[in-house]
CSV table of C-alpha atoms in Angstrom, one decimal:
chain,number,residue,atom,x,y,z
A,260,PRO,CA,-12.5,55.6,-15.1
A,261,PHE,CA,-10.1,57.1,-12.3
A,262,ALA,CA,-9.4,54.0,-10.6
A,263,TRP,CA,-8.7,51.9,-13.8
A,264,LEU,CA,-6.9,55.0,-15.1
A,265,LEU,CA,-5.2,54.0,-11.6
A,266,HIS,CA,-4.7,50.4,-11.8
A,267,SER,CA,-3.6,50.4,-15.3
A,268,ARG,CA,-0.4,53.4,-14.3
A,269,ILE,CA,0.2,50.6,-11.1
A,270,VAL,CA,0.5,47.4,-13.3
A,271,ALA,CA,2.9,49.2,-16.0
A,272,ILE,CA,5.2,50.7,-14.3
A,273,ALA,CA,5.0,46.9,-11.8
A,274,GLU,CA,5.8,45.0,-15.1
A,275,GLU,CA,8.7,47.8,-16.2
A,276,ALA,CA,10.8,47.7,-13.2
A,277,SER,CA,10.3,43.4,-13.5
A,278,ASP,CA,11.7,43.9,-17.2
A,279,ASP,CA,14.7,45.5,-16.1
A,280,VAL,CA,15.6,43.3,-12.6
A,281,ALA,CA,15.1,41.0,-15.5
A,282,LEU,CA,17.1,42.4,-18.3
A,283,THR,CA,20.6,43.3,-15.2
A,284,GLU,CA,20.9,39.3,-14.8
A,285,VAL,CA,20.9,38.6,-19.0
A,286,SER,CA,23.2,39.8,-21.6
A,287,GLU,CA,20.9,40.1,-24.3
A,288,PRO,CA,18.0,42.1,-24.8
A,289,ALA,CA,16.1,39.9,-27.4
A,290,VAL,CA,16.5,36.8,-25.8
A,291,TYR,CA,14.5,38.3,-22.5
A,292,ALA,CA,12.1,39.4,-25.7
A,293,GLU,CA,11.7,36.0,-27.6
A,294,LEU,CA,10.4,34.7,-23.6
A,295,LEU,CA,8.6,37.2,-23.0
A,296,LEU,CA,6.4,36.5,-26.5
A,297,ASP,CA,6.3,32.9,-25.5
A,298,PHE,CA,5.1,33.5,-22.7
A,299,MET,CA,2.1,35.7,-24.0
A,300,ARG,CA,1.2,33.2,-26.1
A,301,ARG,CA,0.1,30.4,-24.1
A,302,PRO,CA,-3.2,30.4,-22.8
A,303,VAL,CA,-5.1,31.7,-20.3
A,304,LEU,CA,-4.3,29.0,-17.0
A,305,PRO,CA,-7.6,27.3,-15.9
A,306,LEU,CA,-7.9,29.5,-12.2
A,307,LYS,CA,-6.9,25.5,-10.7
A,308,SER,CA,-4.3,25.8,-12.4
A,309,VAL,CA,-0.2,26.0,-10.7
A,310,GLY,CA,1.5,28.8,-12.8
A,311,ILE,CA,3.4,32.2,-12.9
A,312,PRO,CA,0.0,35.4,-13.5
A,313,MET,CA,1.1,37.5,-16.2
A,314,ALA,CA,-0.7,40.8,-15.5
A,315,ARG,CA,-1.9,42.9,-18.7
A,316,TYR,CA,0.4,45.3,-19.2
A,317,GLY,CA,-1.7,47.2,-22.4
A,318,ARG,CA,0.0,47.6,-26.1
A,319,VAL,CA,3.0,44.4,-26.3
A,320,ASP,CA,4.6,46.2,-29.4
A,321,LEU,CA,5.7,49.6,-26.6
A,322,ARG,CA,7.0,46.6,-23.9
A,323,ILE,CA,9.4,44.9,-26.4
A,324,HIS,CA,10.4,47.6,-28.3
A,325,ARG,CA,10.7,49.4,-24.9
A,326,ILE,CA,13.5,46.2,-23.9
A,327,LEU,CA,15.2,46.2,-27.3
A,328,GLU,CA,15.9,49.8,-26.9
A,329,ALA,CA,18.2,49.8,-24.2
A,330,LYS,CA,18.6,53.8,-23.6
A,331,SER,CA,14.7,53.9,-22.7
A,332,PHE,CA,15.1,51.7,-20.1
A,333,SER,CA,13.4,52.7,-16.6
A,334,ARG,CA,15.5,54.0,-13.6
A,335,GLY,CA,11.9,53.2,-11.6
A,336,LEU,CA,9.1,55.1,-10.3
A,337,THR,CA,9.8,58.8,-11.7
A,338,ARG,CA,9.0,62.1,-10.5
A,339,TRP,CA,6.7,62.6,-13.1
A,340,SER,CA,5.5,59.0,-12.7
A,341,ILE,CA,4.8,59.9,-8.7
A,342,LEU,CA,2.6,63.2,-9.5
A,343,SER,CA,0.2,61.5,-12.2
A,344,LEU,CA,-0.5,58.3,-9.1
A,345,LEU,CA,-0.5,61.6,-6.6
A,346,LEU,CA,-2.7,62.6,-9.2
A,347,VAL,CA,-4.8,60.3,-9.9
A,348,ALA,CA,-5.0,58.5,-6.5
A,349,THR,CA,-5.9,61.9,-4.9
A,350,PRO,CA,-9.6,62.7,-5.3
A,351,LEU,CA,-10.2,58.4,-5.0
A,352,THR,CA,-8.7,59.2,-1.3
A,353,TYR,CA,-11.5,61.2,-0.5
A,354,LEU,CA,-14.9,59.9,-2.7
A,355,ALA,CA,-14.2,56.7,-0.1
A,356,ALA,CA,-13.4,58.4,2.7
A,357,ALA,CA,-17.0,60.6,2.5
A,358,SER,CA,-18.4,58.0,1.5
A,359,ARG,CA,-17.6,55.5,4.8
A,360,PRO,CA,-19.9,56.6,7.6
A,361,GLN,CA,-18.3,57.8,10.8
A,362,LYS,CA,-18.5,56.7,13.8
A,363,THR,CA,-19.6,58.9,16.6
A,364,LYS,CA,-17.5,58.9,19.9
A,365,PRO,CA,-19.3,57.3,22.3
A,366,GLN,CA,-20.4,59.2,25.3
A,367,ILE,CA,-18.9,58.5,28.5
A,368,ILE,CA,-20.9,58.9,31.5
A,369,ALA,CA,-18.1,58.2,35.0
A,370,GLN,CA,-19.9,56.0,37.7
A,371,ALA,CA,-18.2,53.9,40.7
A,372,ALA,CA,-16.9,51.0,39.7
A,373,PRO,CA,-18.0,47.5,41.3
A,374,PRO,CA,-16.1,46.0,44.0
A,375,ILE,CA,-13.9,43.9,42.8
A,376,ALA,CA,-14.1,40.5,44.3
A,377,ALA,CA,-12.1,38.6,46.0
A,378,PRO,CA,-11.4,35.6,44.5
A,379,SER,CA,-12.4,32.1,46.2
A,380,ARG,CA,-9.6,30.1,47.7
A,381,ILE,CA,-10.5,26.6,48.8
A,382,PRO,CA,-9.5,26.8,53.1
A,383,ARG,CA,-6.3,24.9,52.5
A,384,PRO,CA,-6.8,21.3,55.5
A,385,LYS,CA,-4.8,22.2,59.4
A,386,PHE,CA,-4.6,20.3,61.8
A,387,SER,CA,-6.6,20.4,64.9
A,388,VAL,CA,-4.1,21.1,67.7
A,389,ALA,CA,-0.7,21.1,67.4
A,390,SER,CA,2.2,21.9,69.6
A,391,ILE,CA,5.5,22.7,68.4
A,392,LYS,CA,8.5,22.4,71.6
A,393,PRO,CA,12.3,22.7,71.3
A,394,CYS,CA,13.6,18.8,71.0
A,395,ASP,CA,14.6,16.4,74.0
A,396,PRO,CA,16.4,13.5,73.4
A,397,ASP,CA,15.7,12.3,76.1
A,398,ALA,CA,12.2,12.8,75.8
A,399,THR,CA,9.5,8.9,75.7
A,400,ARG,CA,8.4,9.3,72.4
A,401,ALA,CA,4.7,9.4,72.6
A,402,GLY,CA,2.4,5.6,72.1
A,403,GLY,CA,0.1,5.8,69.4
A,404,ARG,CA,-3.0,7.7,70.0
A,405,GLY,CA,-5.3,5.9,68.4
A,406,LYS,CA,-4.3,5.1,64.5
A,407,ALA,CA,-1.2,5.7,62.7
A,408,SER,CA,-3.8,8.2,60.4
A,409,ALA,CA,-4.8,10.4,62.8
A,410,TYR,CA,-1.5,11.5,64.4
A,411,PHE,CA,1.9,13.4,63.4
A,412,ARG,CA,5.0,13.1,64.9
A,413,ARG,CA,8.6,14.4,64.3
A,414,ASN,CA,10.5,14.4,66.7
A,415,CYS,CA,14.1,16.7,66.6
A,416,VAL,CA,14.1,17.8,63.5
A,417,THR,CA,15.1,20.8,62.0
A,418,VAL,CA,12.8,23.5,60.1
A,419,LYS,CA,14.5,23.5,56.9
A,420,THR,CA,13.4,20.1,56.7
A,421,LEU,CA,10.0,20.5,57.5
A,422,ILE,CA,9.7,23.1,55.1
A,423,GLN,CA,11.5,21.3,52.3
A,424,ASP,CA,9.2,17.9,53.2
A,425,ALA,CA,6.2,20.3,53.0
A,426,TYR,CA,7.0,22.8,50.0
A,427,ILE,CA,9.0,20.2,47.6
A,428,ARG,CA,8.2,16.1,49.2
A,429,PHE,CA,4.7,16.0,49.5
A,430,ALA,CA,3.9,19.2,48.5
A,431,ASP,CA,0.5,18.1,47.3
A,432,GLY,CA,-0.5,15.6,49.3
A,433,ASN,CA,1.2,12.8,48.2
A,434,SER,CA,4.4,10.6,49.0
A,435,GLY,CA,7.6,12.6,46.3
A,436,ASN,CA,10.6,10.8,46.2
A,437,PRO,CA,12.6,11.7,48.8
A,438,MET,CA,15.8,11.6,46.8
A,439,LEU,CA,14.4,14.0,44.5
A,440,THR,CA,14.0,16.8,47.2
A,441,PRO,CA,17.5,17.7,46.8
A,442,LEU,CA,16.7,19.5,42.5
A,443,THR,CA,14.9,22.1,44.2
A,444,LYS,CA,17.3,24.4,46.9
A,445,ILE,CA,16.0,26.4,49.2
A,446,GLU,CA,17.1,29.5,49.8
A,447,GLY,CA,17.1,32.4,52.2
A,448,GLY,CA,16.5,31.9,56.1
A,449,PRO,CA,18.0,32.5,59.1
A,450,ILE,CA,21.3,30.4,59.8
A,451,TRP,CA,18.8,28.5,63.2
A,452,ILE,CA,16.7,26.6,60.3
A,453,ASP,CA,19.8,24.8,59.7
A,454,ASN,CA,19.8,24.3,63.0
A,455,ASP,CA,17.1,24.4,65.6
A,456,GLN,CA,15.5,21.5,65.9
A,457,TYR,CA,11.6,21.3,66.9
A,458,THR,CA,9.4,18.1,68.1
A,459,VAL,CA,5.9,19.0,66.5
A,460,GLU,CA,3.4,16.6,67.2
A,461,ALA,CA,0.2,17.1,66.3
A,462,GLU,CA,-3.6,15.2,65.2
A,463,PRO,CA,-6.1,16.5,62.2
A,464,GLU,CA,-10.0,16.5,62.7
A,465,ARG,CA,-9.9,13.5,61.1
A,466,SER,CA,-8.0,10.5,59.8
A,467,THR,CA,-5.8,11.3,56.7
A,468,THR,CA,-2.3,10.6,55.3
A,469,GLY,CA,0.6,10.7,56.4
A,470,ALA,CA,1.4,12.5,53.2
A,471,MET,CA,-1.5,14.8,53.6
A,472,MET,CA,-0.4,15.6,57.0
A,473,GLY,CA,3.9,16.2,56.1
A,474,GLY,CA,2.0,18.6,53.3
A,475,PRO,CA,-0.9,21.0,52.9
A,476,MET,CA,-1.5,20.6,56.8
A,477,MET,CA,2.3,21.0,57.8
A,478,GLN,CA,2.4,23.8,55.2
A,479,THR,CA,-0.7,26.2,56.9
A,480,LEU,CA,1.7,25.3,60.5
A,481,LEU,CA,4.4,26.7,58.7
A,482,GLU,CA,2.7,29.9,58.3
A,483,ASP,CA,1.1,29.6,60.9
A,484,ARG,CA,3.6,28.9,64.3
A,485,PHE,CA,6.7,30.3,62.2
A,486,GLN,CA,5.2,33.1,60.0
A,487,LEU,CA,6.4,32.0,57.7
A,488,ARG,CA,6.3,33.9,53.8
A,489,ALA,CA,7.8,32.3,51.1
A,490,HIS,CA,7.6,31.8,47.4
A,491,ARG,CA,8.7,29.3,44.1
A,492,GLU,CA,11.2,31.2,41.1
A,493,THR,CA,13.1,29.7,38.7
A,494,ARG,CA,16.5,31.4,38.3
A,495,GLU,CA,19.2,30.8,35.0
A,496,GLY,CA,22.6,29.2,36.9
A,497,LEU,CA,25.9,26.6,36.9
A,498,ILE,CA,25.3,23.9,36.9
A,499,TYR,CA,26.9,20.4,36.1
A,500,GLU,CA,25.8,17.8,33.4
A,501,LEU,CA,25.9,14.9,33.8
A,502,ILE,CA,27.7,12.9,31.2
A,503,VAL,CA,29.5,9.9,29.9
A,504,ALA,CA,33.6,9.7,30.2
A,505,LYS,CA,35.9,8.7,27.6
A,506,GLY,CA,35.8,4.4,27.6
A,507,GLY,CA,32.6,4.3,28.9
A,508,SER,CA,30.3,3.8,31.7
A,509,LYS,CA,30.9,1.8,34.4
A,510,LEU,CA,27.5,1.9,35.9
A,511,LEU,CA,26.4,-2.1,35.9
A,512,PRO,CA,22.9,-2.7,34.6
A,513,ALA,CA,20.3,-3.8,37.5
A,514,LYS,CA,21.2,-6.8,39.2
A,515,GLN,CA,18.0,-8.8,39.4
A,516,GLY,CA,16.3,-10.4,43.6
A,517,PRO,CA,16.2,-9.3,46.2
A,518,CYS,CA,18.4,-7.5,48.7
A,519,LEU,CA,21.0,-9.8,50.7
A,520,ARG,CA,23.8,-8.8,54.1
A,521,SER,CA,26.3,-8.7,51.6
A,522,ASP,CA,25.1,-5.4,49.8
A,523,PHE,CA,25.2,-3.9,53.2
A,524,ALA,CA,28.6,-5.2,54.5
A,525,ASP,CA,29.6,-2.2,54.8
A,526,SER,CA,26.8,0.5,55.5
A,527,SER,CA,26.0,1.9,58.6
A,528,PHE,CA,22.8,1.3,57.9
A,529,PRO,CA,21.5,-2.0,59.3
A,530,TYR,CA,19.8,-4.9,57.2
A,531,PHE,CA,16.5,-6.5,58.1
A,532,ASP,CA,15.7,-10.1,57.2
A,533,PRO,CA,12.7,-10.2,55.3
A,534,PRO,CA,9.9,-11.3,57.1
A,535,PRO,CA,8.9,-15.1,57.8
A,536,GLY,CA,6.6,-16.0,54.2
A,537,THR,CA,7.1,-12.8,52.4
A,538,PRO,CA,8.1,-12.7,48.1
A,539,ASP,CA,11.4,-12.6,47.5
A,540,GLN,CA,11.2,-8.5,45.9
A,541,GLN,CA,13.2,-6.8,43.4
A,542,CYS,CA,16.3,-5.8,46.0
A,543,SER,CA,16.1,-1.1,45.6
A,544,PHE,CA,18.4,1.0,47.4
A,545,PHE,CA,20.7,4.2,47.2
A,546,LEU,CA,22.5,4.7,50.4
A,547,THR,CA,25.3,7.4,51.4
A,548,PHE,CA,27.2,7.1,54.4
A,549,PRO,CA,30.8,7.2,55.7
A,550,LYS,CA,33.6,4.8,56.2
A,551,GLY,CA,36.5,6.1,57.9
A,552,PRO,CA,37.6,9.7,56.1
A,553,ASN,CA,35.8,8.6,53.1
A,554,MET,CA,31.9,8.1,51.7
A,555,ILE,CA,31.0,5.6,50.3
A,556,MET,CA,27.6,6.0,47.7
A,557,THR,CA,26.0,2.7,46.7
A,558,ALA,CA,23.0,2.1,44.8
A,559,ARG,CA,20.9,-1.3,43.0
A,560,ASN,CA,18.4,-1.0,40.9
A,561,ALA,CA,18.7,2.9,41.3
A,562,SER,CA,17.0,5.3,38.1
A,563,MET,CA,20.1,7.9,36.8
A,564,GLU,CA,17.4,10.2,37.4
A,565,GLY,CA,17.7,9.2,41.1
A,566,LEU,CA,21.5,9.0,40.7
A,567,THR,CA,21.7,13.2,39.9
A,568,ALA,CA,19.7,13.7,42.8
A,569,GLY,CA,22.4,13.0,44.8
A,570,LEU,CA,25.0,13.8,43.1
A,571,THR,CA,23.6,17.0,43.0
A,572,ARG,CA,22.8,17.2,47.3
A,573,THR,CA,26.7,16.1,47.3
A,574,VAL,CA,27.7,18.3,45.5
A,575,ASP,CA,26.5,21.4,46.2
A,576,ARG,CA,25.3,22.1,43.0
A,577,LEU,CA,21.5,20.9,40.1
A,578,VAL,CA,23.4,17.9,38.4
A,579,VAL,CA,21.2,17.2,34.6
A,580,ASP,CA,21.6,13.5,33.0
A,581,ARG,CA,22.9,14.2,29.9
A,582,THR,CA,24.3,10.2,29.8
A,583,GLY,CA,21.1,8.9,27.6
A,584,ILE,CA,21.5,6.1,30.0
A,585,THR,CA,17.2,4.9,30.8
A,586,GLU,CA,18.1,1.2,32.0
A,587,LYS,CA,18.2,1.1,35.7
A,588,VAL,CA,21.5,0.7,36.7
A,589,ASP,CA,23.7,-1.0,39.7
A,590,PHE,CA,26.7,1.0,41.4
A,591,ARG,CA,29.6,1.7,44.4
A,592,MET,CA,32.1,4.6,44.9
A,593,VAL,CA,34.1,5.4,47.5
A,594,TYR,CA,35.4,9.2,47.6
A,595,SER,CA,37.2,11.4,49.7
A,596,GLY,CA,34.9,12.6,52.4
A,597,GLY,CA,36.6,16.2,53.2
A,598,ASP,CA,36.7,19.3,50.6
A,599,PRO,CA,35.9,18.0,47.2
A,600,SER,CA,39.5,18.8,46.6
A,601,ALA,CA,41.6,17.8,49.4
A,602,THR,CA,43.0,13.8,48.6
A,603,GLU,CA,45.3,13.0,52.1
A,604,PHE,CA,42.4,10.8,52.2
A,605,GLY,CA,43.7,9.1,50.2
A,606,ALA,CA,40.4,7.9,48.0
A,607,ALA,CA,39.9,10.5,45.5
A,608,PRO,CA,37.9,12.9,45.1
A,609,ILE,CA,34.3,12.2,44.2
A,610,PHE,CA,34.8,14.4,40.9
A,611,THR,CA,37.9,12.8,39.5
A,612,ALA,CA,36.4,9.1,41.5
A,613,ILE,CA,33.0,9.5,39.2
A,614,GLN,CA,35.2,9.6,36.5
A,615,GLN,CA,37.7,6.9,37.7
A,616,GLN,CA,34.4,4.7,39.4
A,617,LEU,CA,31.1,5.2,37.1
A,618,GLY,CA,32.9,6.1,34.1
A,619,LEU,CA,31.0,9.4,33.7
A,620,LYS,CA,32.2,13.1,34.4
A,621,LEU,CA,30.6,16.4,35.3
A,622,GLU,CA,31.5,19.0,33.5
A,623,SER,CA,30.1,22.3,34.0
A,624,ALA,CA,27.2,24.3,32.4
A,625,ARG,CA,24.3,27.0,32.8
A,626,GLY,CA,20.5,26.2,32.9
A,627,PRO,CA,17.6,26.2,35.3
A,628,ARG,CA,17.0,25.8,38.7
A,629,GLU,CA,13.9,25.6,41.0
A,630,TYR,CA,14.3,27.6,44.1
A,631,LEU,CA,12.3,28.0,46.9
A,632,VAL,CA,13.0,31.7,48.0
A,633,ILE,CA,12.3,32.1,52.3
A,634,ASP,CA,11.2,35.5,52.6
A,635,SER,CA,11.4,35.6,56.5
A,636,ILE,CA,10.5,33.5,59.3
A,637,SER,CA,9.7,33.8,63.0
A,638,ARG,CA,10.6,31.0,66.2
A,639,PRO,CA,8.0,29.3,66.7
A,640,SER,CA,5.0,30.7,68.9
A,641,SER,CA,4.4,29.7,72.1
A,642,ASN,CA,1.8,26.3,72.5
């Protein structure tokens, strides 16, 4: 009985509060009372029908009289209403608490925690024999010792190059696009990792791929012999967004066909004739090289991802493609090889050249970039 009384009183107060809110929006109480009576006369909706439910208020005549007599509008929950609800709810609360079974506290027994087993780690492949020596440019290159896949050699390279190849380009043991390695920036470490050059010669325990030797196996070698410790992180910072400049893009759709000697006319890289009988293949290259005081960036059948990576290497800030161009392109750009803001060499600085020669534009923005942070590194231990 107490529960029924409490429920009916809550319903009455809720409906009265609804009437008060409705009457603040309706100028004539009689209009609202007529609408309410019409709603009450409607048959009860079936369970699956869509409609607006209406609570059972009690005596309809009292509710209508209350609406028509503006002086009797409720002011919400009065102190007498609250007192009556508390008087009814208190014994119900006690009965509900008394009928609920009590939970006993479990007995706590102190005992030694079992040791946590260290997570199993698959051992990373490593070289069986490795030699690391300071670069000797006059040294004769070692001849082939068996198959190429059973021997590894890097001649006169910086430690930073070894790190870049090991942890970015070949990190998973597969050959990555060398153009994309600048997208992850290497940070930290002493200056000698950029200047000192070493020749690395090594042999794996069994024949494997060059990407596996230059990646996971080189990671092991760097950590063992150079005491390299590094970690990866993503940070928000300044980037450039590459967009189409006013007037439209000047990039050309990729020209079909093989490479020609004329493609390398300005290049410092030699052109090699394809072996006789080799079928003509789609020409594809991306070159950046000096010519006098200037730099030339030229490409055939290049992706926009390759272009942004090349620009990232040049401007030393991550460049993100926002042009919407999806097809492969050809382009050639000449820009000043000195300070990016200098113009004394005749060619435009790179920011101007991008806009004038490629029809694109670099805009400063903020965004995430991947970093490989060198925590510590030492010069290599003796062989």
